[in-house]
Amino acid sequence: MDFETVSSQIPSDKLINVGIVQHFFSDDIDSNRARNLSAIENLASEGAQLVVLSELHDSLYFCQTENVDNFQLACELPGDFTDFYGEAAAKNNVVIVTSTFERRAPGLYHNTAVVFEADGSVAGIFRKMHIPDDPGFYEKFYFAPGDIGFEPIVTSVGKLGVLVCWDQWYPEAARLMTLKGANILIYPTAIGWNPDDEQTEKERQRDAWITIQRAHAIANGIPVISVNRCGFEEDPSGQTSGIDFWGSSFVAGPQGEFLFIAPDNSPTESVVEVDMKRSEEVRQWWPFLRDRRIDSYTQLTRRFID
Amino acid sequence: MDFETVSSQIPSDKLINVGIVQHFFSDDIDSNRARNLSAIENLASEGAQLVVLSELHDSLYFCQTENVDNFQLACELPGDFTDFYGEAAAKNNVVIVTSTFERRAPGLYHNTAVVFEADGSVAGIFRKMHIPDDPGFYEKFYFAPGDIGFEPIVTSVGKLGVLVCWDQWYPEAARLMTLKGANILIYPTAIGWNPDDEQTEKERQRDAWITIQRAHAIANGIPVISVNRCGFEEDPSGQTSGIDFWGSSFVAGPQGEFLFIAPDNSPTESVVEVDMKRSEEVRQWWPFLRDRRIDSYTQLTRRFID
């Protein structure tokens, strides 16, 4: 056991300025990248030390259909993706959480978050572990499930528990990141409404999405950052009414309290101050990690217990 | 595998009328029981098929101090506790979720939920698994941690995932009940404010408590019932300012949506209709159980991963 590592797991006196980039995107990758770069520059100039982009921020959400042509969008790592965002990190001296369609080998792709250190180097990657598949979100066609597991990424602003979108519905993912010393949970995401749904159903869905991520903050006593895209994207196949991405990017503190929430329907670039010291205070008041019944959790590895 | 059991795990066309009993209590056990019985009768007459009482509803919340005299409050099972509430269940033809201080052996006590079938028999018990201990809530002094694990209790209204208070902060507990086929999660609880805390802190605490339980509904696609006591109870030792129990008993549907919420400061007896059919619909839309990465969860049995 490395005691230096352990003692650094909760930075005890840190305020972190987090930059949130909630945007809509087009089918023009260069244009998307230019807007993302502009957002990174803006937020860094406002004091952001960490900038978080949303899921698959260089393209439209191409998983609305199953189309082999979309594999052309995939990026090799390292490659032009890491060149571009590494330079953005270094020039602006910020840690950046990015998201890409990773081409790992011919015919083998992942939905991968890439974290850049403020010097432009790659601090680490996370490959989306839980892969959704439902009408309009055909991710199982495109992405192999991640095989790295739940490993926080060590950066100059803390150990980042980076997870991606569908992972956000799984308390197991948040817990494992926490047990491995993550100081904060970060979810790049792309989630939206079926425009045909009733307003009450839309509200239930967005509220559920916010609530479960706030609960990860509460259960684990650490802050949560969730960054979503916004805007409408049509279904290229014409089979559905497309997706109305619901924005609502937010930051919650370690009691699940809102520190920031973006509108549901417009681009937002905001710097949010997160007090990392509060995690240890909250964990002392509510020592959930102390009382876990680890002797009784073995069946969590079962699909169902018939 | 018993297919009859499997197919009955989600009642597909059931509406259940749930009776919620949020009360304050005194140091007079007979008087508390009489009020509880009156509530059960009232709710049954209004159509309740299941009545849920709050935690340790026959007494004051005696864990505010560590006092050996309080062990006199413990009840043997079976005994006068099961006689009383069994008769209440049978006479009113309702399933009842009760909570008691169980004397299991000399010097060995548990915080135990006892579930009665509508014929008055004991359907099953759950012994609180996660035991809190913080100023004013000295439960580790009184209660040995449960050793039954997370086993739903089979009743005529469904498989009840009964957990108790501090268990509500643990997604692991809710998940294991779900994996074992629970149709609904039920939390008798006794939680309140330190009157000396600021109002903003009080609101954060209550909101966290509601949020994490709603999240159990969302993560597992099943309804949640949480029943708390209300009213102020002073600290017999005079060391603290006592506890202001915050009521706010609630019922959430399988998307975490509120079906009912009680006031924070007054007794409430209410019947709430819960549509059990909605669970399967919601799980089809949001098939979280399908995509769990059970190959990657083994370290959930670790205290921390250094």
Coordinates of C-alpha atoms in Angstrom, one line a residue:
Chain A
M1 CA 0.0 0.0 0.0
D2 CA 1.3 3.4 -1.0
F3 CA 0.4 5.8 1.8
E4 CA 1.3 8.8 -0.3
T5 CA -1.4 7.8 -2.7
V6 CA -3.9 7.2 0.0
S7 CA -3.4 10.6 1.7
S8 CA -3.9 12.4 -1.6
Q9 CA -7.2 10.7 -2.4
I10 CA -9.2 13.5 -1.0
P11 CA -7.5 16.9 -1.7
S12 CA -8.3 18.5 1.6
D13 CA -8.2 22.2 0.8
K14 CA -9.0 22.4 -2.9
L15 CA -11.4 24.6 -4.7
I16 CA -11.7 23.5 -8.3
N17 CA -13.1 25.6 -11.1
V18 CA -15.0 23.4 -13.5
G19 CA -15.9 24.5 -17.0
I20 CA -19.1 23.0 -18.4
V21 CA -19.6 22.9 -22.2
Q22 CA -23.2 22.2 -23.2
H23 CA -23.5 22.6 -27.0
F24 CA -25.5 21.3 -30.0
F25 CA -23.5 19.8 -32.9
S26 CA -23.7 19.4 -36.6
D27 CA -22.4 16.9 -39.1
D28 CA -19.3 19.1 -39.7
I29 CA -16.6 17.7 -37.5
D30 CA -14.2 20.6 -38.1
S31 CA -16.9 23.1 -37.1
N32 CA -17.8 21.1 -34.0
R33 CA -14.1 21.0 -33.0
A34 CA -13.7 24.7 -33.6
R35 CA -16.7 25.5 -31.3
N36 CA -15.4 23.1 -28.6
L37 CA -12.0 24.8 -28.8
S38 CA -13.5 28.2 -28.5
A39 CA -15.5 27.0 -25.4
I40 CA -12.3 25.6 -23.9
E41 CA -10.5 28.9 -24.5
N42 CA -13.4 30.9 -23.1
L43 CA -13.7 28.8 -20.0
A44 CA -9.9 28.7 -19.3
S45 CA -9.8 32.5 -19.6
E46 CA -12.5 32.6 -16.9
G47 CA -10.4 30.5 -14.6
A48 CA -11.5 26.9 -15.4
Q49 CA -8.9 24.3 -14.3
L50 CA -11.0 21.4 -15.6
V51 CA -13.2 21.5 -18.7
V52 CA -15.8 18.8 -19.4
L53 CA -17.3 18.2 -22.8
S54 CA -20.4 16.1 -23.5
E55 CA -20.5 12.6 -25.1
L56 CA -19.3 12.2 -28.7
H57 CA -18.9 16.0 -29.1
D58 CA -17.2 15.9 -32.5
S59 CA -20.3 14.7 -34.4
L60 CA -24.0 14.3 -34.4
Y61 CA -25.3 11.5 -32.2
F62 CA -24.9 8.9 -35.1
C63 CA -26.3 6.0 -33.1
Q64 CA -29.9 6.9 -34.1
T65 CA -29.5 4.4 -36.9
E66 CA -27.4 1.3 -37.6
N67 CA -25.3 2.3 -40.5
V68 CA -21.8 0.8 -41.3
D69 CA -20.8 4.1 -43.0
N70 CA -20.7 5.7 -39.5
F71 CA -17.6 3.6 -38.6
Q72 CA -15.7 6.2 -40.7
L73 CA -16.3 8.6 -37.8
A74 CA -14.1 6.5 -35.5
C75 CA -10.7 7.8 -34.4
E76 CA -7.5 6.0 -33.6
L77 CA -5.9 6.8 -30.3
P78 CA -3.4 8.4 -30.4
G79 CA -4.2 10.3 -33.6
D80 CA -5.7 13.5 -34.8
F81 CA -8.2 13.5 -32.0
T82 CA -5.5 13.5 -29.3
D83 CA -3.4 15.9 -31.3
F84 CA -6.3 18.4 -31.4
Y85 CA -7.5 18.2 -27.8
G86 CA -4.0 17.7 -26.4
E87 CA -3.0 21.0 -28.0
A88 CA -6.2 22.6 -26.6
A89 CA -5.3 21.4 -23.1
A90 CA -1.7 22.6 -23.3
K91 CA -2.4 26.0 -24.9
N92 CA -5.0 26.7 -22.3
N93 CA -3.4 24.9 -19.3
V94 CA -6.5 23.0 -18.4
V95 CA -7.4 19.4 -17.8
I96 CA -10.0 18.4 -20.3
V97 CA -12.5 15.5 -20.3
T98 CA -13.3 14.6 -23.9
S99 CA -15.3 11.8 -25.5
T100 CA -14.7 10.0 -28.8
F101 CA -15.7 7.0 -31.0
E102 CA -12.5 5.0 -30.6
R103 CA -11.2 2.7 -33.4
R104 CA -9.2 0.2 -31.4
A105 CA -8.7 -2.4 -34.2
P106 CA -10.4 -3.1 -37.5
G107 CA -14.0 -3.8 -36.7
L108 CA -13.5 -3.1 -33.0
Y109 CA -14.8 0.2 -31.6
H110 CA -15.5 1.7 -28.2
N111 CA -17.2 4.8 -26.8
T112 CA -14.3 6.2 -25.0
A113 CA -13.6 9.2 -22.7
V114 CA -10.1 10.6 -23.1
V115 CA -8.7 12.8 -20.3
F116 CA -6.0 15.3 -21.1
E117 CA -3.6 16.7 -18.5
A118 CA -3.0 20.4 -18.6
D119 CA 0.3 19.9 -20.3
G120 CA -1.5 18.2 -23.2
S121 CA -0.5 14.6 -22.4
V122 CA -3.2 11.9 -22.2
A123 CA -3.8 11.3 -18.5
G124 CA -5.9 8.3 -19.1
I125 CA -9.0 6.9 -20.9
F126 CA -12.2 5.2 -19.9
R127 CA -14.1 2.9 -22.2
K128 CA -17.9 3.1 -21.6
M129 CA -18.8 -0.1 -19.7
H130 CA -22.6 -0.2 -19.9
I131 CA -23.8 0.0 -23.5
P132 CA -27.5 0.9 -24.1
D133 CA -29.6 -0.3 -27.0
D134 CA -33.1 1.0 -27.5
P135 CA -34.9 2.6 -30.5
G136 CA -32.8 5.6 -31.6
F137 CA -29.9 4.7 -29.3
Y138 CA -28.4 1.7 -31.1
E139 CA -25.1 1.7 -29.3
K140 CA -24.6 -2.0 -29.0
F141 CA -24.2 -2.0 -32.8
Y142 CA -21.3 0.4 -32.7
F143 CA -19.5 0.0 -29.3
A144 CA -17.9 -3.0 -27.7
P145 CA -18.4 -2.9 -24.0
G146 CA -15.4 -1.4 -22.2
D147 CA -12.7 -3.8 -20.8
I148 CA -10.7 -1.4 -18.6
G149 CA -13.2 -1.5 -15.8
F150 CA -13.8 1.4 -13.4
E151 CA -10.4 3.1 -12.9
P152 CA -10.2 6.7 -11.8
I153 CA -7.9 8.8 -13.9
V154 CA -5.2 10.7 -11.9
T155 CA -4.8 14.3 -12.9
S156 CA -3.5 17.5 -11.4
V157 CA -7.0 18.5 -10.3
G158 CA -7.7 15.1 -8.6
K159 CA -8.6 11.5 -9.3
L160 CA -11.4 11.7 -11.8
G161 CA -14.1 9.0 -11.8
V162 CA -15.0 9.4 -15.5
L163 CA -17.9 7.4 -16.7
V164 CA -20.0 7.8 -19.8
C165 CA -23.8 8.3 -20.3
W166 CA -25.6 4.9 -19.7
D167 CA -23.0 4.2 -17.0
Q168 CA -24.9 6.9 -15.0
W169 CA -27.8 4.6 -14.3
Y170 CA -25.6 2.1 -12.4
P171 CA -24.8 2.7 -8.7
E172 CA -22.2 -0.1 -9.0
A173 CA -20.1 2.0 -11.4
A174 CA -20.2 5.1 -9.1
R175 CA -19.4 3.0 -6.1
L176 CA -16.4 1.2 -7.7
M177 CA -14.9 4.5 -8.8
T178 CA -15.3 5.8 -5.3
L179 CA -13.8 2.7 -3.7
K180 CA -10.8 3.2 -6.0
G181 CA -10.4 6.7 -4.7
A182 CA -12.1 9.0 -7.2
N183 CA -12.6 12.5 -5.8
I184 CA -15.4 13.4 -8.2
L185 CA -17.6 11.6 -10.7
I186 CA -17.8 13.0 -14.3
Y187 CA -20.4 11.9 -16.9
P188 CA -20.2 13.1 -20.5
T189 CA -23.6 12.2 -21.9
A190 CA -26.0 12.4 -24.8
I191 CA -29.5 11.9 -23.7
G192 CA -32.8 13.3 -25.0
W193 CA -36.4 13.1 -25.5
N194 CA -38.5 11.3 -28.1
P195 CA -40.4 14.4 -29.4
D196 CA -43.6 12.2 -29.6
D197 CA -43.7 11.6 -25.8
E198 CA -46.0 13.5 -23.6
Q199 CA -44.6 16.4 -21.6
T200 CA -45.3 14.5 -18.3
E201 CA -43.3 11.5 -19.5
K202 CA -40.5 13.8 -20.6
E203 CA -40.3 15.4 -17.2
R204 CA -40.3 12.0 -15.5
Q205 CA -37.4 10.9 -17.6
R206 CA -35.2 14.0 -17.1
D207 CA -36.0 14.1 -13.4
A208 CA -35.0 10.4 -13.1
W209 CA -31.7 11.1 -14.9
I210 CA -30.9 14.0 -12.6
T211 CA -32.1 12.2 -9.5
I212 CA -30.0 9.0 -10.0
Q213 CA -26.8 11.0 -10.6
R214 CA -27.4 13.2 -7.5
A215 CA -27.9 10.0 -5.6
H216 CA -24.4 8.8 -6.7
A217 CA -23.0 12.0 -5.1
I218 CA -25.0 11.3 -1.9
A219 CA -24.2 7.5 -1.7
N220 CA -20.5 8.2 -2.1
G221 CA -20.0 11.6 -0.6
I222 CA -18.4 13.2 -3.6
P223 CA -19.4 15.8 -6.2
V224 CA -20.9 14.8 -9.6
I225 CA -20.5 16.6 -12.9
S226 CA -22.8 15.6 -15.8
V227 CA -22.5 17.3 -19.2
N228 CA -25.1 16.7 -21.9
R229 CA -25.6 18.0 -25.4
C230 CA -28.7 20.0 -26.3
G231 CA -30.7 20.6 -29.5
F232 CA -32.7 18.5 -31.9
E233 CA -31.2 15.9 -34.2
E234 CA -33.3 14.3 -36.8
D235 CA -33.3 10.5 -37.5
P236 CA -31.5 10.0 -40.8
S237 CA -33.7 6.9 -41.5
G238 CA -36.9 8.9 -41.0
Q239 CA -38.3 6.0 -38.9
T240 CA -38.6 8.0 -35.7
S241 CA -39.2 11.7 -34.9
G242 CA -35.5 12.1 -33.9
I243 CA -34.1 13.1 -30.6
D244 CA -34.5 16.3 -28.6
F245 CA -31.4 16.4 -26.5
W246 CA -32.4 17.8 -23.1
G247 CA -29.3 19.6 -22.0
S248 CA -29.7 20.2 -18.2
S249 CA -26.0 19.7 -17.6
F250 CA -25.4 20.0 -13.9
V251 CA -23.0 19.9 -11.0
A252 CA -24.0 18.5 -7.6
G253 CA -22.0 18.6 -4.3
P254 CA -21.4 15.6 -2.0
Q255 CA -24.9 15.8 -0.5
G256 CA -26.4 15.8 -3.9
E257 CA -27.1 19.6 -3.6
F258 CA -27.2 21.5 -6.9
L259 CA -24.2 23.7 -7.5
F260 CA -25.2 24.5 -11.1
I261 CA -27.8 23.4 -13.6
A262 CA -28.0 24.5 -17.3
P263 CA -31.1 25.1 -19.3
D264 CA -32.6 22.2 -21.2
N265 CA -32.7 23.9 -24.6
S266 CA -29.7 26.2 -25.2
P267 CA -25.9 26.1 -25.3
T268 CA -24.1 27.0 -22.1
E269 CA -20.5 27.6 -21.2
S270 CA -20.2 28.1 -17.4
V271 CA -17.5 27.9 -14.8
V272 CA -18.7 26.3 -11.5
E273 CA -16.6 26.3 -8.3
V274 CA -16.5 23.0 -6.5
D275 CA -15.2 22.8 -2.9
M276 CA -13.4 19.5 -2.7
K277 CA -12.9 19.9 1.0
R278 CA -16.6 19.4 1.6
S279 CA -16.4 15.7 0.7
E280 CA -14.5 14.7 3.7
E281 CA -16.8 16.8 6.0
V282 CA -19.9 15.2 4.5
R283 CA -18.4 11.7 4.8
Q284 CA -17.6 12.4 8.5
W285 CA -21.3 13.4 9.1
W286 CA -22.7 10.6 7.0
P287 CA -20.1 7.8 7.2
F288 CA -21.7 5.5 4.6
L289 CA -18.4 3.9 3.6
R290 CA -17.8 2.8 7.2
D291 CA -21.0 0.7 7.4
R292 CA -21.1 -1.1 4.1
R293 CA -21.9 -4.8 4.6
I294 CA -19.1 -6.1 2.4
D295 CA -19.7 -9.6 3.9
S296 CA -23.1 -9.6 2.3
Y297 CA -22.6 -8.2 -1.2
T298 CA -21.2 -11.1 -3.1
Q299 CA -24.4 -11.7 -5.0
L300 CA -24.1 -8.3 -6.7
T301 CA -22.2 -10.2 -9.4
R302 CA -25.3 -12.2 -10.3
R303 CA -27.7 -11.3 -13.2
F304 CA -30.7 -12.3 -11.2
I305 CA -31.2 -14.7 -8.2
D306 CA -33.9 -17.1 -9.1
Chain B
M1 CA -35.3 -23.1 -10.7
D2 CA -38.9 -22.8 -9.9
F3 CA -40.6 -21.2 -12.9
E4 CA -43.8 -20.6 -11.0
T5 CA -41.9 -18.4 -8.6
V6 CA -40.1 -16.5 -11.4
S7 CA -43.3 -15.7 -13.3
S8 CA -44.9 -14.4 -10.2
Q9 CA -42.1 -12.0 -9.4
I10 CA -43.7 -9.0 -11.0
P11 CA -47.5 -9.1 -10.6
S12 CA -48.5 -7.9 -14.0
D13 CA -51.9 -6.4 -13.4
K14 CA -52.0 -5.4 -9.8
L15 CA -53.0 -2.2 -8.2
I16 CA -52.0 -2.1 -4.5
N17 CA -53.5 0.2 -2.0
V18 CA -50.8 1.1 0.5
G19 CA -51.5 2.7 3.8
I20 CA -48.9 5.0 5.2
V21 CA -48.8 5.7 9.0
Q22 CA -46.7 8.7 9.9
H23 CA -47.0 9.4 13.6
F24 CA -45.2 10.8 16.6
F25 CA -44.7 8.6 19.7
S26 CA -44.5 8.9 23.4
D27 CA -42.8 6.8 26.2
D28 CA -46.1 5.0 26.7
I29 CA -46.0 1.8 24.7
D30 CA -49.6 0.9 25.2
S31 CA -50.7 4.3 24.0
N32 CA -48.4 4.1 20.9
R33 CA -49.8 0.6 20.1
A34 CA -53.4 1.9 20.5
R35 CA -52.7 4.7 18.0
N36 CA -51.0 2.4 15.6
L37 CA -53.9 0.0 15.8
S38 CA -56.4 2.8 15.2
A39 CA -54.4 3.9 12.1
I40 CA -54.4 0.3 10.8
E41 CA -58.1 0.1 11.3
N42 CA -58.7 3.5 9.6
L43 CA -56.5 2.7 6.6
A44 CA -58.0 -0.8 6.2
S45 CA -61.5 0.6 6.2
E46 CA -60.3 3.0 3.4
G47 CA -59.2 0.0 1.3
A48 CA -55.5 -0.4 2.3
Q49 CA -54.2 -3.9 1.5
L50 CA -50.8 -3.2 2.9
V51 CA -50.0 -0.9 5.9
V52 CA -46.5 0.3 6.6
L53 CA -45.5 1.7 10.0
S54 CA -42.4 3.7 10.7
E55 CA -39.2 2.4 12.5
L56 CA -39.5 1.4 16.2
H57 CA -43.1 2.6 16.3
D58 CA -43.9 1.3 19.8
S59 CA -41.6 3.7 21.6
L60 CA -39.6 6.9 21.6
Y61 CA -36.4 6.7 19.5
F62 CA -34.4 5.5 22.5
C63 CA -31.1 5.5 20.7
Q64 CA -30.5 9.1 21.5
T65 CA -28.4 7.9 24.5
E66 CA -26.5 4.7 25.4
N67 CA -28.4 3.4 28.4
V68 CA -28.6 -0.3 29.4
D69 CA -32.1 0.3 30.9
N70 CA -33.4 0.7 27.4
F71 CA -32.8 -3.0 26.7
Q72 CA -36.0 -3.6 28.7
L73 CA -37.8 -2.2 25.7
A74 CA -36.8 -5.2 23.6
C75 CA -39.4 -7.8 22.5
E76 CA -39.0 -11.6 22.0
L77 CA -40.3 -12.9 18.7
P78 CA -42.8 -14.5 18.8
G79 CA -44.3 -12.7 21.8
D80 CA -46.7 -10.0 22.8
F81 CA -45.5 -7.9 19.8
T82 CA -46.4 -10.5 17.3
D83 CA -49.6 -11.3 19.2
F84 CA -50.7 -7.6 19.0
Y85 CA -49.8 -6.9 15.4
G86 CA -50.8 -10.3 14.2
E87 CA -54.2 -9.8 15.6
A88 CA -54.3 -6.3 14.0
A89 CA -53.5 -7.8 10.6
A90 CA -56.0 -10.6 10.9
K91 CA -58.9 -8.5 12.2
N92 CA -58.4 -5.9 9.4
N93 CA -57.3 -8.4 6.7
V94 CA -54.2 -6.4 5.8
V95 CA -50.6 -7.1 5.3
I96 CA -48.6 -5.0 7.8
V97 CA -44.9 -4.0 7.9
T98 CA -43.9 -3.4 11.5
S99 CA -40.6 -2.6 13.2
T100 CA -39.4 -3.7 16.6
F101 CA -36.4 -3.9 19.0
E102 CA -35.9 -7.7 18.9
R103 CA -34.4 -9.6 21.9
R104 CA -32.9 -12.6 20.1
A105 CA -30.9 -13.9 23.1
P106 CA -29.7 -12.5 26.4
G107 CA -27.5 -9.6 25.4
L108 CA -28.2 -10.0 21.7
Y109 CA -30.6 -7.5 20.1
H110 CA -31.6 -6.5 16.5
N111 CA -33.5 -3.7 14.9
T112 CA -36.0 -5.9 13.1
A113 CA -38.9 -5.4 10.7
V114 CA -41.7 -8.0 11.1
V115 CA -44.1 -8.5 8.2
F116 CA -47.5 -9.9 8.9
E117 CA -49.7 -11.7 6.4
A118 CA -53.3 -10.6 6.2
D119 CA -54.3 -13.7 8.1
G120 CA -52.2 -12.6 11.1
S121 CA -49.3 -15.0 10.6
V122 CA -45.7 -13.8 10.4
A123 CA -44.8 -13.7 6.7
G124 CA -41.1 -13.0 7.5
I125 CA -38.6 -10.7 9.2
F126 CA -35.8 -8.5 8.1
R127 CA -33.0 -7.6 10.5
K128 CA -31.5 -4.2 9.8
M129 CA -28.2 -4.8 8.0
H130 CA -26.5 -1.4 8.1
I131 CA -26.3 0.0 11.6
P132 CA -25.6 3.8 12.0
D133 CA -23.8 5.4 14.8
D134 CA -23.5 9.1 15.2
P135 CA -24.3 11.6 17.9
G136 CA -27.9 11.1 18.9
F137 CA -28.2 7.9 16.9
Y138 CA -26.2 5.4 18.9
E139 CA -27.6 2.3 17.2
K140 CA -24.3 0.3 17.2
F141 CA -24.7 0.1 21.0
Y142 CA -28.2 -1.4 20.8
F143 CA -28.3 -3.5 17.6
A144 CA -26.2 -6.3 16.3
P145 CA -26.0 -6.1 12.5
G146 CA -28.5 -8.3 10.7
D147 CA -27.4 -11.8 9.7
I148 CA -30.3 -12.8 7.4
G149 CA -29.1 -10.8 4.5
F150 CA -31.3 -9.1 1.9
E151 CA -34.3 -11.5 1.4
P152 CA -37.6 -10.3 0.1
I153 CA -40.6 -11.3 2.1
V154 CA -43.3 -13.1 0.2
T155 CA -46.8 -11.9 0.9
S156 CA -50.2 -11.9 -0.8
V157 CA -49.6 -8.4 -2.1
G158 CA -46.2 -9.2 -3.6
K159 CA -42.5 -9.9 -2.7
L160 CA -41.7 -7.1 -0.3
G161 CA -38.1 -5.8 -0.2
V162 CA -38.2 -4.6 3.4
L163 CA -35.2 -2.7 4.6
V164 CA -34.8 -0.4 7.6
C165 CA -33.7 3.3 7.8
W166 CA -29.8 3.4 7.5
D167 CA -30.1 0.7 4.9
Q168 CA -31.8 3.3 2.7
W169 CA -28.4 5.0 2.0
Y170 CA -27.0 1.8 0.4
P171 CA -27.7 1.1 -3.3
E172 CA -26.3 -2.4 -2.7
A173 CA -29.2 -3.2 -0.4
A174 CA -31.8 -2.1 -2.9
R175 CA -30.1 -3.9 -5.7
L176 CA -29.8 -7.2 -3.9
M177 CA -33.5 -7.1 -2.9
T178 CA -34.3 -6.4 -6.6
L179 CA -32.1 -9.3 -7.9
K180 CA -34.0 -11.6 -5.5
G181 CA -37.3 -10.6 -7.1
A182 CA -38.6 -7.9 -4.8
N183 CA -41.6 -6.1 -6.4
I184 CA -41.3 -3.0 -4.2
L185 CA -38.9 -1.6 -1.7
I186 CA -40.2 -0.6 1.8
Y187 CA -38.2 1.5 4.3
P188 CA -39.6 2.0 7.9
T189 CA -37.4 4.8 9.2
A190 CA -36.7 7.3 12.0
I191 CA -34.7 10.2 10.8
G192 CA -34.7 13.8 11.8
W193 CA -32.9 17.1 12.2
N194 CA -30.6 18.4 14.8
P195 CA -32.6 21.5 15.8
D196 CA -29.3 23.5 16.0
D197 CA -28.5 23.0 12.3
E198 CA -29.2 25.8 9.9
Q199 CA -32.3 25.6 7.7
T200 CA -30.2 25.2 4.5
E201 CA -28.4 22.2 6.0
K202 CA -31.7 20.7 7.1
E203 CA -33.1 21.0 3.6
R204 CA -30.0 19.4 2.1
Q205 CA -30.3 16.5 4.5
R206 CA -34.0 15.8 3.9
D207 CA -33.5 16.3 0.1
A208 CA -30.6 13.8 0.1
W209 CA -32.7 11.3 2.0
I210 CA -35.6 11.6 -0.5
T211 CA -33.3 11.7 -3.5
I212 CA -31.3 8.5 -2.7
Q213 CA -34.5 6.5 -2.1
R214 CA -36.1 7.8 -5.3
A215 CA -32.9 6.7 -7.0
H216 CA -33.3 3.1 -5.7
A217 CA -36.7 3.1 -7.5
I218 CA -35.1 4.4 -10.7
A219 CA -32.1 2.1 -10.7
N220 CA -34.2 -1.0 -10.1
G221 CA -37.5 0.0 -11.8
I222 CA -39.7 -0.7 -8.8
P223 CA -41.7 1.5 -6.5
V224 CA -40.4 2.7 -3.1
I225 CA -42.3 3.3 0.1
S226 CA -40.6 5.2 2.9
V227 CA -42.3 5.8 6.2
N228 CA -40.8 8.1 8.8
R229 CA -42.0 9.3 12.2
C230 CA -42.5 13.0 12.9
G231 CA -42.4 15.3 16.0
F232 CA -39.7 16.4 18.4
E233 CA -38.1 14.1 20.9
E234 CA -35.8 15.5 23.6
D235 CA -32.4 14.0 24.4
P236 CA -32.8 12.4 27.9
S237 CA -29.1 13.1 28.6
G238 CA -29.5 16.8 27.9
Q239 CA -26.3 16.7 25.9
T240 CA -27.9 17.6 22.6
S241 CA -30.9 19.6 21.5
G242 CA -32.8 16.4 20.7
I243 CA -34.2 15.3 17.3
D244 CA -36.8 16.9 15.2
F245 CA -38.1 13.9 13.2
W246 CA -38.8 15.2 9.7
G247 CA -41.8 13.1 8.6
S248 CA -41.9 13.5 4.8
S249 CA -43.0 9.9 4.3
F250 CA -43.3 9.2 0.6
V251 CA -44.1 6.8 -2.1
A252 CA -42.3 6.8 -5.5
G253 CA -43.1 4.9 -8.7
P254 CA -40.5 3.0 -10.7
Q255 CA -39.2 6.1 -12.5
G256 CA -38.7 7.7 -9.1
E257 CA -41.8 9.9 -9.6
F258 CA -43.7 11.0 -6.5
L259 CA -47.0 9.2 -5.9
F260 CA -47.3 10.7 -2.4
I261 CA -45.4 12.8 0.0
A262 CA -46.5 13.6 3.6
P263 CA -45.8 16.9 5.4
D264 CA -42.7 17.2 7.5
N265 CA -44.3 18.1 10.8
S266 CA -47.6 16.4 11.3
P267 CA -49.1 13.0 11.6
T268 CA -50.5 11.5 8.4
E269 CA -52.6 8.4 7.6
S270 CA -53.0 8.0 3.9
V271 CA -53.9 5.4 1.3
V272 CA -51.8 5.5 -1.8
E273 CA -52.5 3.5 -5.0
V274 CA -49.5 1.9 -6.5
D275 CA -49.7 0.4 -10.0
M276 CA -47.4 -2.6 -10.0
K277 CA -47.9 -3.1 -13.7
R278 CA -45.9 0.0 -14.4
S279 CA -42.6 -1.7 -13.2
E280 CA -42.4 -4.0 -16.1
E281 CA -43.2 -1.3 -18.6
V282 CA -40.6 1.0 -17.2
R283 CA -38.0 -1.9 -17.2
Q284 CA -38.8 -2.5 -20.8
W285 CA -38.1 1.1 -21.7
W286 CA -35.1 1.4 -19.5
P287 CA -33.6 -2.1 -19.3
F288 CA -30.9 -1.4 -16.7
L289 CA -31.0 -5.0 -15.4
R290 CA -30.1 -6.3 -18.9
D291 CA -26.8 -4.3 -19.1
R292 CA -25.3 -4.7 -15.7
R293 CA -21.6 -5.6 -16.0
I294 CA -21.7 -8.5 -13.6
D295 CA -18.2 -9.5 -14.9
S296 CA -16.8 -6.3 -13.4
Y297 CA -18.5 -5.9 -10.1
T298 CA -16.5 -8.3 -7.9
Q299 CA -14.7 -5.5 -6.0
L300 CA -17.9 -4.2 -4.6
T301 CA -17.2 -6.6 -1.7
R302 CA -14.1 -4.6 -0.8
R303 CA -14.0 -1.9 1.9
F304 CA -11.7 0.3 -0.2
I305 CA -9.3 -0.4 -3.0
D306 CA -5.9 1.1 -2.0

